[in-house]
Coordinates of C-alpha atoms and ligand atoms in Angstrom, one line a residue:
M25 CA 0.2 0.1 0.1
I26 CA 3.0 2.8 1.0
K27 CA 4.8 1.6 -2.2
K28 CA 1.9 2.2 -4.1
L29 CA 1.2 5.7 -2.9
L30 CA 5.1 6.1 -2.8
L31 CA 4.6 5.2 -6.7
M32 CA 1.6 7.2 -7.3
G33 CA 3.5 9.9 -5.9
M34 CA 6.3 9.5 -8.2
L35 CA 3.9 9.3 -11.4
L36 CA 2.0 12.5 -10.2
G37 CA 5.6 14.0 -9.7
A38 CA 6.9 13.1 -12.8
V39 CA 3.6 14.7 -14.7
S40 CA 3.6 18.0 -13.1
A41 CA 7.4 18.2 -14.0
G42 CA 6.5 18.1 -17.5
A43 CA 7.7 14.3 -18.0
Q44 CA 5.0 12.2 -19.2
T45 CA 4.6 8.4 -18.8
Y46 CA 2.6 6.5 -21.1
T47 CA 0.6 3.3 -20.5
P48 CA -0.8 1.5 -23.1
T49 CA -4.3 0.8 -22.9
A50 CA -5.6 -3.3 -22.8
D51 CA -6.7 -2.5 -26.8
N52 CA -3.2 -1.2 -27.9
L53 CA -1.4 -4.5 -26.3
A54 CA -4.0 -6.5 -27.7
A55 CA -3.2 -4.3 -31.1
R56 CA 0.5 -5.1 -30.7
Q57 CA -0.1 -8.8 -30.4
N58 CA -2.2 -9.1 -33.4
F59 CA 0.4 -6.9 -35.3
Q60 CA 3.0 -9.1 -34.5
D61 CA 0.8 -11.8 -35.5
M62 CA 0.3 -10.4 -39.1
K63 CA 3.9 -10.5 -39.9
F64 CA 3.9 -9.3 -43.4
G65 CA 3.0 -5.7 -44.6
L66 CA 3.1 -4.0 -47.8
F67 CA 4.7 -0.2 -47.7
I68 CA 3.0 1.8 -50.8
H69 CA 5.1 5.3 -51.7
W70 CA 2.6 6.9 -53.8
G71 CA 2.0 10.6 -54.6
I72 CA 2.8 13.3 -57.4
Y73 CA 6.7 13.0 -57.6
S74 CA 5.2 9.2 -59.0
E75 CA 4.6 11.4 -62.1
L76 CA 8.4 11.9 -62.8
G77 CA 9.5 8.2 -62.3
A78 CA 12.4 9.2 -60.2
G79 CA 11.3 8.4 -56.6
E80 CA 10.0 10.2 -54.1
W81 CA 13.1 12.6 -53.4
V82 CA 13.1 13.9 -56.7
M83 CA 12.2 17.6 -55.7
N84 CA 15.0 17.7 -53.5
E85 CA 17.8 15.8 -55.5
K86 CA 16.8 17.6 -59.0
H87 CA 16.3 21.1 -56.7
I88 CA 13.0 21.8 -58.4
P89 CA 11.4 24.9 -57.1
Y90 CA 8.6 24.3 -55.0
D91 CA 6.2 26.7 -57.1
S92 CA 7.7 24.6 -60.2
Y93 CA 6.7 20.9 -58.5
K94 CA 3.7 22.3 -57.4
R95 CA 2.4 22.2 -60.8
L96 CA 2.8 18.0 -60.9
A97 CA -0.5 18.3 -59.2
D98 CA -2.2 20.0 -61.9
F99 CA -1.7 16.9 -64.2
F100 CA -2.2 14.0 -61.4
N101 CA -5.0 11.9 -62.7
P102 CA -4.8 8.8 -61.9
Q103 CA -7.3 7.0 -63.7
A104 CA -6.2 3.6 -63.3
F105 CA -6.2 3.6 -59.7
N106 CA -8.4 0.8 -58.2
A107 CA -8.4 0.4 -54.3
H108 CA -9.8 -3.2 -55.1
D109 CA -6.7 -4.3 -57.0
W110 CA -4.2 -3.0 -54.7
V111 CA -5.6 -4.9 -51.3
M112 CA -5.9 -7.8 -53.3
F113 CA -2.3 -7.6 -54.7
A114 CA -1.2 -7.2 -51.1
K115 CA -4.0 -10.4 -50.1
K116 CA -2.3 -12.6 -52.7
A117 CA 1.5 -12.1 -51.9
G118 CA 0.1 -13.2 -48.1
M119 CA 0.3 -9.7 -46.9
K120 CA -2.0 -8.7 -43.6
Y121 CA -1.5 -5.0 -43.0
I122 CA -1.1 -2.1 -45.8
I123 CA 0.7 1.3 -45.1
V124 CA 1.0 4.1 -47.5
T125 CA 2.2 7.5 -47.5
S126 CA -0.6 9.9 -46.5
R127 CA 2.0 12.7 -47.0
H128 CA 5.5 12.4 -48.0
H129 CA 8.7 14.9 -47.7
D130 CA 7.4 17.4 -50.4
G131 CA 4.3 18.0 -48.4
F132 CA 1.4 16.9 -51.0
S133 CA -1.1 15.5 -49.0
M134 CA -2.6 12.3 -50.8
F135 CA -5.9 12.7 -48.7
G136 CA -8.8 15.0 -48.7
T137 CA -7.6 17.5 -45.7
K138 CA -9.1 20.8 -44.7
A139 CA -5.7 21.6 -43.2
S140 CA -4.3 22.8 -46.4
P141 CA -5.2 23.2 -50.0
Y142 CA -2.4 21.2 -51.4
N143 CA -3.8 17.7 -51.4
I144 CA -5.0 15.2 -54.0
V145 CA -8.9 16.3 -54.0
D146 CA -8.7 20.0 -54.3
A147 CA -5.5 20.2 -56.2
T148 CA -5.5 18.1 -58.9
P149 CA -8.2 17.3 -61.7
Y150 CA -8.6 13.5 -60.2
H151 CA -10.8 15.5 -57.4
K152 CA -11.0 12.1 -55.7
D153 CA -9.4 10.5 -52.4
P154 CA -7.9 7.4 -53.2
L155 CA -6.7 7.0 -49.3
M156 CA -10.8 7.2 -48.8
E157 CA -11.3 4.3 -51.1
L158 CA -8.4 2.4 -50.1
A159 CA -9.2 2.4 -46.4
Q160 CA -13.2 1.3 -47.1
E161 CA -11.6 -1.4 -49.0
C162 CA -9.3 -3.0 -46.8
V163 CA -12.2 -2.9 -44.2
K164 CA -14.1 -5.0 -46.4
E165 CA -10.9 -7.4 -47.5
G166 CA -9.9 -7.9 -43.7
I167 CA -6.9 -5.9 -44.1
E168 CA -5.9 -3.4 -41.6
L169 CA -4.2 0.0 -42.9
H170 CA -1.7 2.1 -41.4
F171 CA -0.7 5.6 -42.5
Y172 CA 2.7 6.9 -43.3
Y173 CA 3.4 10.5 -42.4
S174 CA 6.4 13.0 -43.0
L175 CA 7.3 15.3 -39.9
L176 CA 9.6 17.0 -42.6
D177 CA 8.0 19.1 -45.1
W178 CA 10.4 21.0 -47.9
G179 CA 7.8 23.4 -48.7
R180 CA 5.7 25.0 -46.1
K181 CA 6.7 28.3 -44.9
D182 CA 6.0 27.7 -41.3
Y183 CA 8.1 24.6 -41.5
A184 CA 11.4 26.4 -43.0
Y185 CA 13.0 24.2 -44.6
G186 CA 16.7 25.1 -44.2
S187 CA 16.5 27.5 -41.4
P188 CA 18.7 27.7 -38.7
I189 CA 17.7 26.1 -35.2
V190 CA 16.9 28.2 -32.2
D191 CA 15.7 26.9 -28.9
G192 CA 14.4 24.1 -30.6
K193 CA 12.4 25.8 -33.3
P194 CA 13.1 27.0 -37.1
A195 CA 14.2 30.8 -36.7
N196 CA 12.5 31.8 -39.8
G197 CA 9.5 29.6 -39.6
D198 CA 6.3 29.3 -37.4
W199 CA 6.5 26.5 -35.5
D200 CA 3.6 26.5 -33.4
S201 CA 1.5 26.5 -36.4
Y202 CA 3.5 23.5 -38.3
I203 CA 2.5 21.6 -35.0
N204 CA -1.2 22.5 -35.4
F205 CA -1.2 21.8 -38.8
M206 CA 0.5 17.8 -38.1
K207 CA -2.1 17.7 -35.6
A208 CA -5.1 18.6 -37.7
Q209 CA -4.0 16.7 -40.3
L210 CA -3.5 13.4 -37.8
T211 CA -6.8 13.8 -36.4
E212 CA -8.5 13.7 -39.5
L213 CA -6.4 10.3 -40.1
I214 CA -7.9 9.0 -37.4
T215 CA -11.2 10.0 -37.0
K216 CA -12.2 10.3 -41.0
Y217 CA -11.0 7.5 -42.4
P218 CA -12.3 3.6 -41.5
G219 CA -10.6 1.0 -39.5
V220 CA -7.0 2.7 -39.7
K221 CA -4.4 1.2 -36.8
G222 CA -1.2 2.9 -37.4
I223 CA 0.9 6.1 -37.8
W224 CA 4.3 5.5 -39.3
F225 CA 6.4 8.8 -38.9
D226 CA 9.4 9.5 -40.9
G227 CA 11.4 12.7 -40.7
H228 CA 12.7 13.3 -37.8
W229 CA 16.5 12.8 -38.5
E230 CA 16.0 16.2 -40.7
R231 CA 16.5 19.1 -38.0
D232 CA 16.9 18.6 -34.1
V233 CA 14.0 20.0 -33.1
N234 CA 11.3 20.1 -30.3
W235 CA 8.8 17.8 -32.3
H236 CA 6.0 17.8 -29.2
Y237 CA 6.0 14.0 -29.2
D238 CA 4.1 14.3 -26.3
E239 CA 1.4 16.5 -27.7
I240 CA 1.2 14.5 -31.0
Y241 CA 1.0 11.0 -29.8
G242 CA -0.9 12.3 -26.6
L243 CA -3.5 13.4 -29.4
I244 CA -3.5 10.2 -31.6
H245 CA -4.2 8.2 -28.3
K246 CA -6.7 10.2 -27.2
L247 CA -8.6 9.9 -30.1
N248 CA -7.8 6.0 -30.6
P249 CA -5.5 4.4 -27.5
A250 CA -5.4 1.2 -29.6
I251 CA -3.6 3.3 -32.5
L252 CA 0.0 2.0 -33.0
V253 CA 2.6 4.7 -33.0
G254 CA 6.0 4.5 -35.0
N255 CA 8.5 6.6 -35.8
N256 CA 11.7 6.2 -38.1
H257 CA 14.0 8.1 -36.1
H258 CA 16.8 5.5 -36.0
L259 CA 16.6 6.0 -32.4
E260 CA 15.8 3.9 -29.3
P261 CA 12.1 4.1 -29.0
K262 CA 11.1 7.1 -27.5
E263 CA 8.1 7.2 -24.7
G264 CA 4.2 7.2 -26.6
E265 CA 5.3 4.5 -29.2
D266 CA 4.1 1.1 -29.8
F267 CA 6.4 -0.4 -32.1
Q268 CA 10.1 0.1 -33.1
M269 CA 10.9 -0.2 -36.6
F270 CA 14.1 -0.3 -38.6
E271 CA 14.9 0.6 -42.4
K272 CA 16.6 -1.7 -45.0
D273 CA 18.3 -3.5 -42.2
L274 CA 16.8 -6.7 -39.6
P275 CA 17.2 -6.0 -36.3
G276 CA 20.5 -5.5 -35.2
A277 CA 22.2 -5.4 -38.5
N278 CA 23.4 -2.2 -39.4
T279 CA 24.4 -2.7 -43.3
T280 CA 23.2 1.0 -44.3
G281 CA 24.6 2.6 -41.7
F282 CA 21.1 4.0 -40.9
S283 CA 20.6 1.8 -37.9
G284 CA 23.8 2.5 -35.3
K285 CA 21.8 4.1 -32.9
S286 CA 19.0 1.8 -32.5
K287 CA 19.1 -0.4 -29.9
I288 CA 16.2 -3.2 -29.7
G289 CA 13.8 -2.2 -27.2
A290 CA 11.1 -4.3 -26.0
L291 CA 8.2 -3.3 -28.4
P292 CA 7.1 -5.2 -31.3
L293 CA 9.3 -4.7 -34.3
E294 CA 9.3 -3.7 -38.2
T295 CA 11.6 -3.7 -40.6
C296 CA 11.0 -2.5 -43.9
E297 CA 12.7 -2.9 -47.2
T298 CA 12.2 -2.0 -50.9
I299 CA 11.2 -4.6 -54.1
N300 CA 13.7 -3.0 -56.2
N301 CA 16.0 0.1 -54.8
S302 CA 13.4 2.5 -55.0
W303 CA 10.4 3.6 -52.5
G304 CA 8.7 5.9 -54.9
F305 CA 8.1 4.8 -58.6
N306 CA 11.4 4.8 -60.5
I307 CA 11.2 4.6 -64.0
N308 CA 14.6 3.5 -64.6
D309 CA 15.1 0.7 -61.7
R310 CA 15.0 -2.5 -62.9
S311 CA 17.1 -4.2 -59.8
F312 CA 13.6 -6.3 -58.7
K313 CA 14.3 -8.5 -56.0
S314 CA 13.9 -12.2 -56.6
S315 CA 11.5 -14.1 -54.9
K316 CA 13.8 -16.1 -53.5
R317 CA 15.2 -13.2 -51.9
I318 CA 11.9 -11.4 -50.6
I319 CA 10.7 -15.1 -48.8
H320 CA 14.3 -15.4 -47.2
Y321 CA 13.7 -11.5 -46.3
L322 CA 10.5 -12.7 -44.5
V323 CA 11.8 -15.6 -42.8
N324 CA 14.9 -14.0 -41.5
A325 CA 12.8 -11.0 -40.0
A326 CA 10.3 -13.5 -38.3
G327 CA 13.3 -15.5 -37.0
L328 CA 14.0 -11.9 -35.3
N329 CA 10.8 -11.5 -34.2
A330 CA 10.2 -8.9 -36.5
N331 CA 7.6 -7.9 -39.2
F332 CA 8.4 -7.7 -42.8
L333 CA 7.3 -4.5 -44.2
L334 CA 7.4 -4.7 -47.9
N335 CA 7.6 -1.4 -50.3
I336 CA 6.3 -1.1 -53.8
G337 CA 6.2 2.5 -55.3
P338 CA 2.8 2.1 -57.9
M339 CA 2.7 4.1 -61.4
P340 CA 1.4 7.5 -61.6
N341 CA -1.5 6.4 -63.2
G342 CA -2.7 4.3 -60.1
K343 CA -1.2 0.8 -61.6
I344 CA 1.3 -1.4 -59.8
Q345 CA 3.7 -2.3 -62.5
P346 CA 3.9 -5.9 -63.8
E347 CA 7.0 -6.8 -62.8
F348 CA 5.8 -6.4 -58.8
T349 CA 2.9 -8.8 -59.5
D350 CA 4.6 -11.6 -61.1
T351 CA 7.2 -11.6 -58.3
L352 CA 4.5 -11.3 -55.6
A353 CA 2.4 -13.9 -56.9
V354 CA 5.2 -16.3 -56.4
V355 CA 6.0 -14.9 -52.4
G356 CA 2.4 -15.1 -52.2
A357 CA 1.9 -19.0 -53.5
W358 CA 4.9 -20.0 -50.7
V359 CA 3.4 -18.0 -48.2
Q360 CA -0.2 -19.6 -49.0
K361 CA 1.9 -22.9 -48.5
N362 CA 4.2 -22.3 -45.6
G363 CA 2.0 -19.6 -43.6
E364 CA 2.0 -21.9 -40.6
A365 CA 5.5 -21.3 -39.6
I366 CA 5.1 -17.3 -40.2
Y367 CA 2.1 -16.1 -39.3
G368 CA 1.3 -15.9 -35.7
T369 CA 5.0 -17.0 -34.9
R370 CA 7.6 -15.3 -31.9
G371 CA 11.3 -15.5 -32.7
S372 CA 12.3 -18.6 -30.9
G373 CA 15.3 -16.9 -29.3
I374 CA 18.0 -19.5 -30.8
P375 CA 20.5 -16.6 -32.6
A376 CA 20.3 -17.4 -36.7
Q377 CA 22.6 -20.2 -37.9
P378 CA 24.4 -20.6 -41.3
W379 CA 22.0 -22.5 -42.8
G380 CA 18.7 -20.4 -41.5
V381 CA 16.7 -19.4 -38.5
I382 CA 13.8 -20.8 -35.7
T383 CA 10.1 -19.5 -35.3
R384 CA 8.6 -20.4 -32.8
K385 CA 4.3 -20.8 -32.0
D386 CA 3.9 -21.8 -28.2
K387 CA 5.4 -25.5 -28.0
K388 CA 6.4 -25.8 -31.8
L389 CA 9.4 -24.3 -33.5
Y390 CA 9.8 -23.9 -36.9
V391 CA 13.5 -24.9 -38.4
H392 CA 13.9 -22.8 -41.7
V393 CA 16.6 -24.1 -43.6
M394 CA 17.3 -21.1 -46.4
T395 CA 20.9 -22.5 -47.2
A396 CA 21.9 -26.0 -47.5
P397 CA 24.6 -27.2 -45.3
Q398 CA 27.8 -28.7 -46.1
Q399 CA 26.8 -31.9 -44.3
P400 CA 23.8 -33.7 -44.3
Y401 CA 22.6 -32.7 -41.1
I402 CA 22.0 -29.4 -39.0
F403 CA 23.0 -28.5 -35.7
I404 CA 20.5 -26.4 -33.4
P405 CA 22.3 -24.7 -30.3
Q406 CA 20.6 -23.8 -27.2
L407 CA 17.0 -25.5 -27.6
K408 CA 14.9 -25.6 -24.6
G409 CA 12.5 -28.1 -23.9
K410 CA 12.6 -31.6 -24.8
V411 CA 11.9 -32.6 -28.7
T412 CA 9.4 -35.5 -29.1
K413 CA 8.8 -35.1 -32.9
A414 CA 10.3 -33.7 -36.2
A415 CA 8.3 -33.4 -39.1
L416 CA 8.5 -32.0 -42.7
L417 CA 6.0 -29.0 -42.5
A418 CA 5.0 -29.7 -46.6
D419 CA 4.3 -33.4 -46.1
G420 CA 4.2 -34.3 -42.5
S421 CA 7.0 -37.1 -43.1
A422 CA 9.4 -38.0 -40.2
V423 CA 12.4 -36.4 -40.0
K424 CA 15.1 -38.0 -37.9
F425 CA 16.9 -36.4 -35.0
K426 CA 19.0 -36.5 -32.3
Q427 CA 19.0 -34.3 -28.6
Q428 CA 22.0 -33.7 -26.7
T429 CA 22.6 -31.5 -23.8
E430 CA 24.6 -28.9 -26.3
G431 CA 21.3 -29.2 -29.1
V432 CA 19.7 -30.9 -31.5
F433 CA 21.0 -32.5 -35.0
V434 CA 18.6 -32.8 -37.3
Y435 CA 19.2 -35.2 -40.4
L436 CA 18.3 -34.2 -44.0
S437 CA 19.5 -37.1 -45.8
G438 CA 16.6 -38.2 -48.1
V439 CA 14.2 -35.1 -46.9
A440 CA 12.5 -33.2 -50.0
T441 CA 14.0 -30.1 -49.9
D442 CA 12.0 -27.0 -51.3
P443 CA 14.7 -24.3 -53.1
N444 CA 13.1 -21.3 -51.1
D445 CA 13.1 -22.4 -47.2
T446 CA 12.8 -26.4 -46.4
I447 CA 10.9 -26.3 -43.1
I448 CA 10.9 -28.7 -40.6
K449 CA 8.5 -28.7 -37.5
L450 CA 9.7 -29.6 -33.9
I451 CA 7.6 -30.4 -31.4
T452 CA 8.9 -29.9 -27.7
N453 CA 7.0 -31.1 -24.8
Ligands
LIG521 C1 12.6 7.9 -45.4 C2 12.5 8.6 -46.5 O1 13.1 9.7 -46.5 C3 12.5 7.8 -47.9 O2 11.8 8.7 -48.4 C4 11.5 6.6 -47.7 O3 9.8 7.5 -47.5 C5 11.8 5.8 -46.5 C6 10.9 4.6 -46.1 O4 12.2 7.1 -44.9 O5 14.1 7.1 -45.8 C7 15.3 7.6 -44.9 C8 15.3 7.6 -43.5 C9 16.1 8.0 -42.5 C10 17.8 8.1 -43.5 C11 17.6 7.8 -44.7 C12 16.5 7.6 -45.5 N1 18.6 8.3 -42.5 O6 18.4 8.4 -41.4 O7 19.8 8.5 -42.9

C-alpha cells in the first residue's frame, strides 16, 4: 500500500514536472499482439512525385523549386487507380496490412484534408480521395491500414526547410503553426478514415527540433488508444511509441549505417525494404529482388521476431507494374503453403544459424533451412525443452533427429528440400 502510494506520488511528480508516462491500454496491447501475428505488410510510396518516375526525393534531388514542383498536381490524374486491385495485390502476396504514404516530404497530401489546399482532392483534376477508397476496401477485405506521415516538409513556410534551428524551433518559420497543422491532419486521418490502425512517422532525422511528440502521440492515443505509433527516427523507442522500426536492415544489423543508434527495445519490431532499390516509382530501376530473396527476408525477419514491410512504388496512373505483381504472386503462393511457420509466430530466441532461422509458436518450433548445409544435417544450439517429434512441414513426413545437452541434430538426407526454405516442424514438451 505504502509502496503504491509512493509510486503514485512519483508518477504525479513526473507529470507535474512536465514529463509524461505512457501506459498503453489493453486494446493497444492487443493491437500490438495482432500486429506481431500479421508478420508481412505492404508499404506503398505514392504521390505526385510518381509522375516523374525518379523516386520520392526527386524535388529535393533535382532542386525543383516548390512553385514549379506544384505543377505536378495540376496534371496528377490517376485514372487507373483501383483500391480493390491494391488490396488484392497485398492479399494475394500473403500480406496482412498496408502502410501507405498520406503525405511525404514534398508536403503534398494524398488525401482530402481541410488543413491545406495542397491535396489530391482540391489541387488535382482527379478530385477524389484514393486513401478513403483504400481505407474502405481494406475494411471490406480484412486488411489493416496504417498511414505513413512525414514530419519533414520541404515546402511549407511554417516548417521553413533549411532555416537555422534556435531554441528547438526553425528561426524563420512558425513552429507552433506547423505542429498544429500536423495535429489537424492526424486528427483527420484517425477520425475520418475507417479502420486505421497505425501511424508511421518519418523525417525526424532532418532537424534537431522539439517535435512535441508528447502532444502528437498523446493526441493520437486520445483519439484512438489502440493506434500503433511508430517513428523512423533510427533511435531507441521514445515514450508514447508502440512499435520499433528498422529501415533496410534486420533488427540488430546495420549494413546501411542508418541503424547504428537503434538499440532493440521491448516493443514489437518491424523492418522495411524495397522491392527494387526505390521507394517511390522509379522508371529506371530494374534491380528487382527475386521472390527467393523476398521470402528469405520475410523468414529472417520472423526469426528475429520482426515483421517485414515490403515496399512498392505504384505508377502515376495508379497501377502496379507487372514485375512486382509477378514476383509477389510467387511469394504469395509460397506463404500460402507455409504460412503456419510465419503468421502468429515469434522469434525463437535461438540466434540465426549459417543454414537459417527458427520461428516459434507455443511448443512448436519451425526450423527454416534456407541455405543447404555442407553436411547432411543441421545443428540447433540452445534449444529449450525436449523434442518429441520432427516432421517436414510440407508433407508431414517424419524427420530423424538426435537431442543432446548441447542441442539438437536434424538429419536431412532423404528429406525433400524446398529451393526457398525447407521447413521442419519440431514439437517440444
Ligand atoms: C525515409 C524517407 O526519406 C524515404 O523517402 C522513405 O520514405 C523511407 C521509408 O524513409 O528514408 C530515410 C530515412 C532516414 C535516413 C535515410 C533515409 N537516414 O537516417 O539516413
